[in-house]
Amino acid sequence: MSETLIVLTIFVLLLSITPNLYPRFHKGMEQRMFLSQFHEDLFYAQQYAISHESLIYLHIDNRNKMYSISSYKEGMILERSIPADIHFLSSTLGLSFHFNQNGNVSKAGTMMIDTPKGKYKLVLNIGKGRFRIEKL
């Protein structure tokens, strides 16, 4: 009888703790998914510039919580929303840049990405078109 009571108590404790952990897990997962999607969209913009032999622009609009990828030839290619708790901070790069026909970026630099779980840095290297997102 006492074993059943102990197991039932542990079960009730686990049920009461789990809902409190879920919102934090969900927010963390949302941020990781956004950063992953943003990184993939950068690859897409670079490949689009190479395959269509045109300049592809990426512009981040913090006020409207959107980022867009566009071209003068084709117009808007992609537009995505930015979660409310994620902020892009212009550093040496600013909040817009473009990929040229070879997939290289217009300017090298960094851009900060501020999330509740921590800060990240987008680094664009000049010359080879390489970029990465680093956790600080």
XYZ file of C-alpha atoms in Angstrom:
136
model
C 0.000 0.000 0.000
C 2.762 2.478 0.882
C 4.630 1.680 -2.362
C 1.546 2.609 -4.361
C 1.247 5.884 -2.473
C 4.905 6.731 -3.134
C 4.579 5.960 -6.850
C 1.372 7.994 -7.058
C 3.063 10.944 -5.295
C 6.024 10.847 -7.711
C 3.634 10.663 -10.654
C 1.649 13.687 -9.448
C 4.897 15.650 -8.903
C 6.071 14.868 -12.425
C 2.732 15.940 -13.871
C 2.881 19.254 -11.998
C 6.477 20.038 -13.095
C 6.151 19.142 -16.784
C 3.797 21.991 -17.881
C 6.151 24.565 -16.365
C 9.056 23.242 -18.426
C 7.184 23.121 -21.710
C 6.870 26.903 -22.464
C 10.615 27.404 -21.999
C 11.336 24.395 -24.174
C 8.912 25.672 -26.810
C 10.490 29.164 -26.872
C 13.990 27.708 -27.096
C 12.943 25.416 -29.930
C 11.269 28.308 -31.770
C 14.484 30.341 -31.583
C 16.640 27.445 -32.773
C 14.252 26.793 -35.652
C 14.276 30.468 -36.656
C 18.081 30.656 -36.641
C 18.280 27.448 -38.661
C 15.694 28.740 -41.169
C 17.522 32.086 -41.439
C 20.801 30.274 -42.140
C 19.122 28.136 -44.818
C 17.561 31.243 -46.376
C 21.019 32.805 -46.625
C 22.219 29.714 -48.486
C 19.159 29.924 -50.724
C 19.810 33.599 -51.536
C 23.437 32.826 -52.354
C 22.542 29.899 -54.621
C 19.793 31.928 -56.272
C 22.308 34.686 -57.066
C 24.677 32.159 -58.636
C 22.079 30.239 -60.625
C 20.232 33.333 -61.918
C 23.411 35.406 -62.326
C 21.899 38.420 -60.608
C 22.282 40.508 -57.475
C 20.166 39.201 -54.601
C 19.432 41.544 -51.712
C 18.671 40.629 -48.109
C 16.993 43.311 -46.016
C 16.038 43.010 -42.340
C 13.179 45.176 -41.061
C 13.195 45.126 -37.256
C 10.216 47.475 -36.991
C 7.868 45.183 -38.944
C 9.654 42.006 -37.734
C 10.306 40.743 -41.276
C 13.262 39.903 -43.467
C 13.121 39.711 -47.222
C 15.189 38.432 -50.110
C 14.676 40.260 -53.372
C 16.111 40.946 -56.801
C 15.749 43.899 -59.147
C 14.897 41.505 -61.980
C 12.391 39.221 -60.250
C 11.239 41.444 -57.373
C 10.418 39.822 -54.041
C 11.742 36.257 -53.850
C 11.167 35.427 -50.197
C 9.718 37.156 -47.161
C 9.620 35.733 -43.653
C 8.557 36.992 -40.261
C 10.902 37.354 -37.308
C 9.657 36.193 -33.876
C 8.788 39.063 -31.528
C 11.543 38.268 -29.025
C 14.372 38.145 -31.603
C 16.129 41.381 -32.569
C 18.775 42.020 -35.212
C 21.369 44.634 -34.241
C 23.427 46.285 -36.932
C 27.109 45.995 -36.257
C 29.759 46.436 -38.946
C 27.394 44.970 -41.563
C 24.219 47.004 -41.110
C 20.806 45.444 -41.706
C 21.085 44.791 -45.439
C 23.579 43.358 -47.909
C 23.564 41.538 -51.216
C 25.057 38.514 -52.938
C 26.590 39.057 -56.369
C 26.537 36.717 -59.380
C 29.448 34.694 -57.982
C 27.785 34.173 -54.595
C 30.083 36.623 -52.818
C 28.699 39.147 -50.351
C 28.780 42.879 -51.033
C 30.605 43.640 -47.812
C 32.226 41.695 -45.035
C 31.135 42.215 -41.469
C 29.054 41.049 -38.560
C 25.464 41.392 -37.465
C 24.258 40.627 -33.951
C 21.137 38.570 -33.298
C 19.704 39.062 -29.805
C 17.452 36.326 -28.416
C 16.201 35.675 -24.874
C 18.382 32.552 -24.776
C 21.549 34.425 -25.730
C 23.301 36.461 -28.389
C 24.407 35.208 -31.774
C 26.661 36.740 -34.378
C 26.207 36.439 -38.141
C 29.651 36.638 -39.739
C 30.031 37.300 -43.476
C 33.497 36.748 -44.919
C 34.548 38.568 -48.052
C 35.941 36.799 -51.110
C 34.521 33.284 -50.995
C 30.934 34.047 -49.972
C 31.225 32.180 -46.696
C 29.041 32.976 -43.723
C 28.213 31.478 -40.349
C 26.098 32.078 -37.257
C 28.021 31.801 -33.973
C 26.672 31.684 -30.420
C 28.373 34.201 -28.159
